[in-house]
PDB file of C-alpha atoms and ligand atoms in Angstrom:
ATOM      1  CA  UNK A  12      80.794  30.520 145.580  1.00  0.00           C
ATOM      2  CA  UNK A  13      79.512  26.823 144.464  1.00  0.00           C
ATOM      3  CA  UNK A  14      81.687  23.920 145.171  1.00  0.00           C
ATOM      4  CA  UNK A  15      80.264  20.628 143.475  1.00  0.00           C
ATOM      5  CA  UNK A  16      83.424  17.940 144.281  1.00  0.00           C
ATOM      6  CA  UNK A  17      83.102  14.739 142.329  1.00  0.00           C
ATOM      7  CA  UNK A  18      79.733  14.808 141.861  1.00  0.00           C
ATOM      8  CA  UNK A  19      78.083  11.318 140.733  1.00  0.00           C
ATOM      9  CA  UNK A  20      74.442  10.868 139.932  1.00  0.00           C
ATOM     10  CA  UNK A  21      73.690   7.839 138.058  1.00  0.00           C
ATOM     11  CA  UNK A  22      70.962   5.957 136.360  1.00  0.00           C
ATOM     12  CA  UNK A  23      71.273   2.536 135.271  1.00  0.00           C
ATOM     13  CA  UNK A  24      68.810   1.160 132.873  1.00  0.00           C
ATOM     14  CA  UNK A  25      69.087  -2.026 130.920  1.00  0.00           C
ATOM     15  CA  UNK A  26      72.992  -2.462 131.766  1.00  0.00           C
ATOM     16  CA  UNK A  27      73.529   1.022 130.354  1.00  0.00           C
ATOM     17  CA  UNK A  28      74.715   3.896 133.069  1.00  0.00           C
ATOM     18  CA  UNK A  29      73.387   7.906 132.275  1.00  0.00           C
ATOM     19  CA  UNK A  30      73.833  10.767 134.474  1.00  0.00           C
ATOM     20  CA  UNK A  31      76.972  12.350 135.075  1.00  0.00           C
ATOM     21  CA  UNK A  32      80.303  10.787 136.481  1.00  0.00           C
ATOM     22  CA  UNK A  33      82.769  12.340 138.936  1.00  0.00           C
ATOM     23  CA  UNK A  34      82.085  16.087 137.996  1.00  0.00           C
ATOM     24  CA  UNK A  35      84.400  18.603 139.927  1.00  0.00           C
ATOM     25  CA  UNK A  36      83.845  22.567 139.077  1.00  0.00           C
ATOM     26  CA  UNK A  37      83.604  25.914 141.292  1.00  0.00           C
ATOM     27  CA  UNK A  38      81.604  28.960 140.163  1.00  0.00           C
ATOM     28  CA  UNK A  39      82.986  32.305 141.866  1.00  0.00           C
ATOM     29  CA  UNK A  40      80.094  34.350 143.245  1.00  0.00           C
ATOM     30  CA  UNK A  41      78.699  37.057 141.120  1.00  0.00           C
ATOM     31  CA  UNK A  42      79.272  35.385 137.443  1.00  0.00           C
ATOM     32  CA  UNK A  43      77.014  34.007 134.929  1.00  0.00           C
ATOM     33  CA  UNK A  44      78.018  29.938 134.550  1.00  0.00           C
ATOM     34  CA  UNK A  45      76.549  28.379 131.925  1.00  0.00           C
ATOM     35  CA  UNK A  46      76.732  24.298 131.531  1.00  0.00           C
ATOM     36  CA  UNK A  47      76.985  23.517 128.074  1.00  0.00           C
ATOM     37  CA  UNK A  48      76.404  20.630 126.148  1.00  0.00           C
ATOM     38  CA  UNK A  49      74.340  18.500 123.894  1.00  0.00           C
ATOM     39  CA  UNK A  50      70.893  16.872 124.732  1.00  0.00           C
ATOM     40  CA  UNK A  51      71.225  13.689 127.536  1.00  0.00           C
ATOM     41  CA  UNK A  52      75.127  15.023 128.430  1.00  0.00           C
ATOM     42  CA  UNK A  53      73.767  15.697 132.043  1.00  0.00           C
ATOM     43  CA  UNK A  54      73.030  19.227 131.881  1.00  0.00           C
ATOM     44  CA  UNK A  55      69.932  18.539 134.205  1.00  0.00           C
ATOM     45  CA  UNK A  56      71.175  16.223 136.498  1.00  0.00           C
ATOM     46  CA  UNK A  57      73.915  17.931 137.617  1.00  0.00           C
ATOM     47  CA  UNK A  58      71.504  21.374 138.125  1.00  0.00           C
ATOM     48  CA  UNK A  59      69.385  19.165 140.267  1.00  0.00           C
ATOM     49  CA  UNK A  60      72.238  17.767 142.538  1.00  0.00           C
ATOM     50  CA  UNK A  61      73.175  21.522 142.710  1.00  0.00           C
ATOM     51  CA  UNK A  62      69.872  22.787 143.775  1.00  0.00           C
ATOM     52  CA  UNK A  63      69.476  20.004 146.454  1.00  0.00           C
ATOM     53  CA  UNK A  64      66.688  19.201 144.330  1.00  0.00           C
ATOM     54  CA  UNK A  65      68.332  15.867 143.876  1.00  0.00           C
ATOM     55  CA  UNK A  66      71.063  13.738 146.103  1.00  0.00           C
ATOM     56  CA  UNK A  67      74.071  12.579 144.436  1.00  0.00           C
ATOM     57  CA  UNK A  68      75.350   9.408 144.706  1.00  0.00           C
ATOM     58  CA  UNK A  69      78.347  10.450 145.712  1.00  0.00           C
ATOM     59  CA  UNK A  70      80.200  13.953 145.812  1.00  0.00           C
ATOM     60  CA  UNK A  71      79.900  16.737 147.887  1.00  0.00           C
ATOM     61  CA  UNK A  72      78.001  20.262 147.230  1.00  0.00           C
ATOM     62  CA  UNK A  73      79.929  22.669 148.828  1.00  0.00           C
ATOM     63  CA  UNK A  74      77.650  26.550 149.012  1.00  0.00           C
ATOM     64  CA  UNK A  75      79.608  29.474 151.008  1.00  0.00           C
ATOM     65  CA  UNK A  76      81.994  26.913 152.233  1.00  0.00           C
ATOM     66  CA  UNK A  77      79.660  24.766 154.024  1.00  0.00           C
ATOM     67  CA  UNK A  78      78.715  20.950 152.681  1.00  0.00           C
ATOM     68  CA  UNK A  79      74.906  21.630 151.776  1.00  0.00           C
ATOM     69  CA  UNK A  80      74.622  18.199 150.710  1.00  0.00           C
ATOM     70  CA  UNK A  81      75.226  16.321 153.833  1.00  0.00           C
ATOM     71  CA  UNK A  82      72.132  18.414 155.841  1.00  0.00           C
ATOM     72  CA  UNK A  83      68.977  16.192 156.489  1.00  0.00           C
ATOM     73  CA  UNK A  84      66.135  17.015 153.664  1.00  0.00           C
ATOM     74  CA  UNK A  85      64.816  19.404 156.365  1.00  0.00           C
ATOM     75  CA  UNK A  86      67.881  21.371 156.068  1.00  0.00           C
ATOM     76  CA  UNK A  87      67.934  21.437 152.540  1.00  0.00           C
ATOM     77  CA  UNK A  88      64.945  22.351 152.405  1.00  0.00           C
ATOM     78  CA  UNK A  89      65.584  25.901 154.577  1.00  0.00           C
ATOM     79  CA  UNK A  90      68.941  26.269 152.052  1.00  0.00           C
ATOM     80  CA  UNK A  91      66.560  25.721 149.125  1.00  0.00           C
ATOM     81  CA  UNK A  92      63.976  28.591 150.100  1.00  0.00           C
ATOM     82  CA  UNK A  93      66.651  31.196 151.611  1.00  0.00           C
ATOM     83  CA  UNK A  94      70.098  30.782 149.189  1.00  0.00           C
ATOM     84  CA  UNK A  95      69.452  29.376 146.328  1.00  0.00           C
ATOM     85  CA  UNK A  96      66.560  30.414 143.314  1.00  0.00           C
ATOM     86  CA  UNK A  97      65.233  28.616 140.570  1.00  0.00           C
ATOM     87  CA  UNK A  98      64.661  29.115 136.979  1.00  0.00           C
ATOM     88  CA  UNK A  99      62.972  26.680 134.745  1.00  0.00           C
ATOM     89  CA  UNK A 100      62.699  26.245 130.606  1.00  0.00           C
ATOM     90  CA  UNK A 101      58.588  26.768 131.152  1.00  0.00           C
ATOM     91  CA  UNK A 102      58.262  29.649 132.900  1.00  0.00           C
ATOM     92  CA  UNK A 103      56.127  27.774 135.949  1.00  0.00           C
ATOM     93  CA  UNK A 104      54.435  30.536 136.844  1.00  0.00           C
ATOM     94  CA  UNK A 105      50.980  30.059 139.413  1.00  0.00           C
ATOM     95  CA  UNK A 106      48.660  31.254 136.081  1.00  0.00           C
ATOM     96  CA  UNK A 107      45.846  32.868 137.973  1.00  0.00           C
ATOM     97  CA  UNK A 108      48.113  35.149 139.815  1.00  0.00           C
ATOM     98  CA  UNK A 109      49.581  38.395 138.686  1.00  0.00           C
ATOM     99  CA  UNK A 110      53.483  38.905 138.109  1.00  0.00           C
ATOM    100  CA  UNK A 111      53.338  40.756 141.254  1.00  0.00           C
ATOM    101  CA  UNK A 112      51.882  37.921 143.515  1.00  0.00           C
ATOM    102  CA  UNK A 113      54.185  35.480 141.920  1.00  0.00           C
ATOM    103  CA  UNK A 114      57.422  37.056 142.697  1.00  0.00           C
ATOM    104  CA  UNK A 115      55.434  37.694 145.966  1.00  0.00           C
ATOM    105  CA  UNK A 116      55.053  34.209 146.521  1.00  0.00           C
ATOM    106  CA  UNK A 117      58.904  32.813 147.845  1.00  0.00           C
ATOM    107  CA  UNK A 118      58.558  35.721 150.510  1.00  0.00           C
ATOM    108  CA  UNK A 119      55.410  35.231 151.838  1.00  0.00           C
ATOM    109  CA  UNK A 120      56.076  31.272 152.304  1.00  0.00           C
ATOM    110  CA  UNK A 121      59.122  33.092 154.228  1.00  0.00           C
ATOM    111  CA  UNK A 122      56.730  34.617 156.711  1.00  0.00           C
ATOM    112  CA  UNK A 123      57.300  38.087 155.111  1.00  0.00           C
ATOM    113  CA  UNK A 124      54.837  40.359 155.832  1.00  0.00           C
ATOM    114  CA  UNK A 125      52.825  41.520 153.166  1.00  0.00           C
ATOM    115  CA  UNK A 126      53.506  45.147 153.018  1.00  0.00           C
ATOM    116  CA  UNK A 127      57.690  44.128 153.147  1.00  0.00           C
ATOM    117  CA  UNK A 128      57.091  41.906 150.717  1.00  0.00           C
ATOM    118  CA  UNK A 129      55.027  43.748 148.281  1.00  0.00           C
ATOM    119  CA  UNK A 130      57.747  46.776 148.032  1.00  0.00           C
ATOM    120  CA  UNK A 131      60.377  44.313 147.527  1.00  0.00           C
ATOM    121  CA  UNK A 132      58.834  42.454 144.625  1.00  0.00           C
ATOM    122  CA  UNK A 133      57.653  45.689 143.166  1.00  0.00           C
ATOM    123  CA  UNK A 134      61.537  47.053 143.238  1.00  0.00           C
ATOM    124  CA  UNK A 135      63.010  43.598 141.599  1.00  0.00           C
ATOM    125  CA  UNK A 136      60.235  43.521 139.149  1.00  0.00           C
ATOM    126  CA  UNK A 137      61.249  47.626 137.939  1.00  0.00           C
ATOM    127  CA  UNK A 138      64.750  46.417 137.709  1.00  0.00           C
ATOM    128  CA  UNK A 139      64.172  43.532 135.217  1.00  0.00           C
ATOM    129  CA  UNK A 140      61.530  45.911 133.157  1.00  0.00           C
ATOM    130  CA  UNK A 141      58.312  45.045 134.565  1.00  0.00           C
ATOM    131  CA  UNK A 142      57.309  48.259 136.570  1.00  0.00           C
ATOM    132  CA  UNK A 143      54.438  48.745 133.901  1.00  0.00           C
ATOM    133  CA  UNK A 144      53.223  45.124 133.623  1.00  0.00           C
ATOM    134  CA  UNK A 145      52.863  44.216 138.024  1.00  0.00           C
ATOM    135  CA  UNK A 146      49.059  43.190 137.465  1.00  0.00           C
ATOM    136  CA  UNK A 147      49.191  41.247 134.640  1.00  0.00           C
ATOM    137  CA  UNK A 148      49.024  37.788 134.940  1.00  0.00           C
ATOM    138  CA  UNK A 149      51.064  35.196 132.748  1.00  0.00           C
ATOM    139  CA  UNK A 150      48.957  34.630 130.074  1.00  0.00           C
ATOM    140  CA  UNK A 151      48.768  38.525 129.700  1.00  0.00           C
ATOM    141  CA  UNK A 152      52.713  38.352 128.870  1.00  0.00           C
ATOM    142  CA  UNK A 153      55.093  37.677 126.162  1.00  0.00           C
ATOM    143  CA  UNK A 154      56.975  34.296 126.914  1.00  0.00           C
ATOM    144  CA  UNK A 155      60.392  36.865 127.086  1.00  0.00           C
ATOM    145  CA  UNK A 156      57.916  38.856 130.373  1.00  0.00           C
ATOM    146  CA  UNK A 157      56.952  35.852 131.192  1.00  0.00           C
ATOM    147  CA  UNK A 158      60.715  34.803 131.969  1.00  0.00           C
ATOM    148  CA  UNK A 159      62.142  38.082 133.384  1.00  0.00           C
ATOM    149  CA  UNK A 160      59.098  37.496 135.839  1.00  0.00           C
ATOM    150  CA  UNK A 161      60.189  34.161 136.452  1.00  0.00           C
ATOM    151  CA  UNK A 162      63.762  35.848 137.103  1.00  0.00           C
ATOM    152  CA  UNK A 163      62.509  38.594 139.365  1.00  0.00           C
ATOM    153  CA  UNK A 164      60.767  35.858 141.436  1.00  0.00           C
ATOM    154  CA  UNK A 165      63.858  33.790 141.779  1.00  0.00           C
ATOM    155  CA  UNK A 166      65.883  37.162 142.752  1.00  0.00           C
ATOM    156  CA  UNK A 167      63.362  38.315 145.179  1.00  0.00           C
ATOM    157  CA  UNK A 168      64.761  36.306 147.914  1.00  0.00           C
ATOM    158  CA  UNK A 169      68.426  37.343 147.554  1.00  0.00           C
ATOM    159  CA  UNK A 170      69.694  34.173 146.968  1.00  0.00           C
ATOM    160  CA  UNK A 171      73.526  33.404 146.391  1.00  0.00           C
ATOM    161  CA  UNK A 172      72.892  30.937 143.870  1.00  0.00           C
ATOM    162  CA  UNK A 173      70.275  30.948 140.907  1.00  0.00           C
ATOM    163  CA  UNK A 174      69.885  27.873 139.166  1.00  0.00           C
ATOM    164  CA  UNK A 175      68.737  28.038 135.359  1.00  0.00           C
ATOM    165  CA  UNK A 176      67.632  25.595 133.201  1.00  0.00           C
ATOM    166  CA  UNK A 177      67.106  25.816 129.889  1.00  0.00           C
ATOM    167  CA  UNK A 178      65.869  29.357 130.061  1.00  0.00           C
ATOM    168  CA  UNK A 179      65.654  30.474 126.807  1.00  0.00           C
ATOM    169  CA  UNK A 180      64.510  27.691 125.074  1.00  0.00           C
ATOM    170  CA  UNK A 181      60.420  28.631 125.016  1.00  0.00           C
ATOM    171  CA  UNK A 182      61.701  32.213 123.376  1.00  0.00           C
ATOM    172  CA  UNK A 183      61.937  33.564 120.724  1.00  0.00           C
ATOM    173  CA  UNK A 184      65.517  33.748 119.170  1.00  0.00           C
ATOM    174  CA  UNK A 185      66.069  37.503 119.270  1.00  0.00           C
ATOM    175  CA  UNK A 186      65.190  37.058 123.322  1.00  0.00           C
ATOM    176  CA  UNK A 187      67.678  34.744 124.456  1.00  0.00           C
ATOM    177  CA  UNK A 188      70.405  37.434 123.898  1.00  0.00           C
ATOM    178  CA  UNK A 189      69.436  40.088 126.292  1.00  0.00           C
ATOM    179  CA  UNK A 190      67.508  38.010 128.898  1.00  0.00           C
ATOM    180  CA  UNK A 191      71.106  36.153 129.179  1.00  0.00           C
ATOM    181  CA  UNK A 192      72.757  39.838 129.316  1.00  0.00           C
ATOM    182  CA  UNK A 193      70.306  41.155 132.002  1.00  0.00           C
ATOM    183  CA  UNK A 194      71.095  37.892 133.773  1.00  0.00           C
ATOM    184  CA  UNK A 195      74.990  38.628 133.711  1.00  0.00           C
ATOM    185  CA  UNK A 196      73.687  42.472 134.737  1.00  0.00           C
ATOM    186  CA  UNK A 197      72.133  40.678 137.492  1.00  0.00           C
ATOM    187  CA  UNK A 198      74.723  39.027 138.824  1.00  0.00           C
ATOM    188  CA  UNK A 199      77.462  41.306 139.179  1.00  0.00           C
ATOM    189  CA  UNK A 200      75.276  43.774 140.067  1.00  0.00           C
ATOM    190  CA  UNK A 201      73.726  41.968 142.775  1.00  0.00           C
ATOM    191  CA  UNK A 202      77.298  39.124 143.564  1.00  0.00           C
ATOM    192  CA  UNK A 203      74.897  36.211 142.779  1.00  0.00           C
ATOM    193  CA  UNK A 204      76.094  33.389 141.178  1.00  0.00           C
ATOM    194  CA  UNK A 205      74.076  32.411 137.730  1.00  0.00           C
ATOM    195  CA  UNK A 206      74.337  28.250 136.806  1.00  0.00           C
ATOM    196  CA  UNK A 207      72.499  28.036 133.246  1.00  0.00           C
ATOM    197  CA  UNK A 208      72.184  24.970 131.214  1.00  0.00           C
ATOM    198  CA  UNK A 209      72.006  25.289 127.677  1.00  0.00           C
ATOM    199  CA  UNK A 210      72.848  24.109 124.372  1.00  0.00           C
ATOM    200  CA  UNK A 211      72.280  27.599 122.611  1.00  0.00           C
ATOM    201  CA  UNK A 212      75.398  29.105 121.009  1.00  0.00           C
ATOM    202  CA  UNK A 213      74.065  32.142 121.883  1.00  0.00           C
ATOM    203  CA  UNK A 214      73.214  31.922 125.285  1.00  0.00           C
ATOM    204  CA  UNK A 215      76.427  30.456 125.853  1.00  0.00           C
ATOM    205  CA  UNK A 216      78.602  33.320 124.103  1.00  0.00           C
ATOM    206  CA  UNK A 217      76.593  35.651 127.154  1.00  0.00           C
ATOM    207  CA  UNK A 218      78.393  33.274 129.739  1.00  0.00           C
ATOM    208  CA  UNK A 219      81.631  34.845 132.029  1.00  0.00           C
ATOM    209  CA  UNK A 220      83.042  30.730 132.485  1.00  0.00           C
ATOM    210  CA  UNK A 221      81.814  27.812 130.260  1.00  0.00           C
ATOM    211  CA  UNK A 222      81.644  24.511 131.767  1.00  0.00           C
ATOM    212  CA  UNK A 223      80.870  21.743 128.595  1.00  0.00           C
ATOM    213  CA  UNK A 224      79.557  18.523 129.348  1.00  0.00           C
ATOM    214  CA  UNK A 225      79.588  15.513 127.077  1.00  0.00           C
ATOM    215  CA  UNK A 226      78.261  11.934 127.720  1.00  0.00           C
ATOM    216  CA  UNK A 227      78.016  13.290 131.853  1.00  0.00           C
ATOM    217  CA  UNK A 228      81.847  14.034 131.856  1.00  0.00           C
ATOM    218  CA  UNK A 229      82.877  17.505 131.681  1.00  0.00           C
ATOM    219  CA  UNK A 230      85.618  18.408 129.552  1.00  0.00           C
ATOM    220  CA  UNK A 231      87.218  21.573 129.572  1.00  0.00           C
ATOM    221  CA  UNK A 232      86.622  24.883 130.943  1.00  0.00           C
ATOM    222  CA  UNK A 233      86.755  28.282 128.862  1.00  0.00           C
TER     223      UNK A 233
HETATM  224  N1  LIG B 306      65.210   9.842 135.957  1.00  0.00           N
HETATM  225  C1  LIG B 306      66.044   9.288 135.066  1.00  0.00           C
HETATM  226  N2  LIG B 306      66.067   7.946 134.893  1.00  0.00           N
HETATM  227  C2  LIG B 306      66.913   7.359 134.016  1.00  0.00           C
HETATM  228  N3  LIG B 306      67.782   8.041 133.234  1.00  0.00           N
HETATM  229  C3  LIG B 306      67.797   9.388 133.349  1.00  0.00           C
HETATM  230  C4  LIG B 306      66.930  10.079 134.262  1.00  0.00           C
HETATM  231  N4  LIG B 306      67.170  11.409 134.156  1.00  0.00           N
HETATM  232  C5  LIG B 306      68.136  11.536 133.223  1.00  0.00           C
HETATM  233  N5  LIG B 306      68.506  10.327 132.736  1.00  0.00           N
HETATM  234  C6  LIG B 306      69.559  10.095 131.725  1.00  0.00           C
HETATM  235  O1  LIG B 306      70.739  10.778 132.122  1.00  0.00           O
HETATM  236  C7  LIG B 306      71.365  11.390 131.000  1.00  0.00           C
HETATM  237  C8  LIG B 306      71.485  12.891 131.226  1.00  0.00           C
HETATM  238  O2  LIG B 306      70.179  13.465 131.185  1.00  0.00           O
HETATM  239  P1  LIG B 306      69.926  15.009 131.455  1.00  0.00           P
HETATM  240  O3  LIG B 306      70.645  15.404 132.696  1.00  0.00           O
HETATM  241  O4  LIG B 306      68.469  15.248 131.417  1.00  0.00           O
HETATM  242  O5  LIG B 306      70.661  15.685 130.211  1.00  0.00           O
HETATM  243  P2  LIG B 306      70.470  17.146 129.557  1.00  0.00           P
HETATM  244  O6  LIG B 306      69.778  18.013 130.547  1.00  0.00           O
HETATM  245  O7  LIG B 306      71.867  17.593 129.227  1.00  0.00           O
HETATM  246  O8  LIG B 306      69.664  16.932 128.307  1.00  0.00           O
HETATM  247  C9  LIG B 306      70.536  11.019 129.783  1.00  0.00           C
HETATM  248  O9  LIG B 306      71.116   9.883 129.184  1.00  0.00           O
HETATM  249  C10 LIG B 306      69.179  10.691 130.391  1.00  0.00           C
HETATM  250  O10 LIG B 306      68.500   9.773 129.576  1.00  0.00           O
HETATM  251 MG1  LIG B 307      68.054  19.125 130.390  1.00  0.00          MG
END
């Protein structure tokens, strides 16, 4: 389960203040979250703080009961590579490496050994549809590949907590649908915890709780 409690993270520029303001929410484990809202609400910011990709200003991040956000950047840093997974709008994929070695990648900077992690990523990368398509590399795959790779990579780890942002938005319309259901697949399946940010009706109709944020507040919860 994710805890963020009053979470504040802003940016003042020429007397005006962005970011978000004093945003509470908790995501059970094993549901697809998605933070909706329109462009500049705070969408991003607040996935940042969440990832410990950023440090709030004030608030607390609170990740199987334990304040994540008060560890030294060291300590983060361990929580960032072991618990939590990241999924990003543009894929960010290592281009001269083949979907294999890039979901291969999180558990070899883990120390895995190579054989370990090879049948791992192999097994993730059949579940999301890939079995046929390990030794392609990115530019070999459809941008809707490209992102189930991308999800398989973040999943490889067996984080609690996958962070999304914006993942549909470099596909095609008719993908957004089903890599959102194969994300809320995912997470029961598996009792990780999906955070998505999007501002696509459809991605957001896939989501188990809605969180909508406008102007950095958030105002209700469906
Ligand atoms: N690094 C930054 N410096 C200054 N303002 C920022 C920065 N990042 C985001 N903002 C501002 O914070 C607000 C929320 O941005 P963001 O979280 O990116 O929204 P979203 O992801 O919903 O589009 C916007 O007004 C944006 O301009
Ligand atoms: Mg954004």
């Amino acid at each position: 389960m994710l805890d963020l409690q009053n979470i504040s993270r802003v940016y003042e520029l020429g007397g005006e203040r962005a970011g978000v303001f004093d945003i509470s929410l908790q995501v059970p484990s094993g549901v697809l979250a998605v933070l909706a809202g329109p462009s500049g609400s705070g969408k991003t910011t607040l996935l940042q703080v969440a990832g410990l990709l950023d440090s709030a200003d004030s608030g607390d991040v609170i990740l199987e009961g334990r304040n994540v956000s008060a560890l030294p950047e060291r300590e983060r840093c361990k929580v960032r590579l072991s618990r939590l997974g990241f999924v990003f709008q543009t894929f960010n994929l290592v281009p001269v490496l083949s979907a294999l070695e890039n979901v291969m990648l999180p558990l070899q900077l883990q120390g895995e050994p190579e054989a370990a992690a090879r049948a791992r990523s192999i097994h993730i990368l059949e579940r999301v549809g890939l079995g046929d398509r390990l030794n392609h590399r990115p530019g070999q795959l459809s941008g809707g590949q490209q992102q189930r790779t991308a999800i398989a990579r973040a999943l490889v780890t067996d984080p609690i907590l996958v962070l999304a942002d914006e993942p549909t938005a470099n596909l095609d319309h008719a993908h957004g649908g089903p890599l959102m259901a194969l994300m809320s697949e995912l997470s029961r399946e598996r009792g990780v915890t999906f955070l998505a940010a999007s501002h696509d009706q459809a991605v957001i109709s896939r989501a188990d709780r809605v969180f909508r944020l406008s102007d950095g507040r958030l105002e209700a919860e469906a």
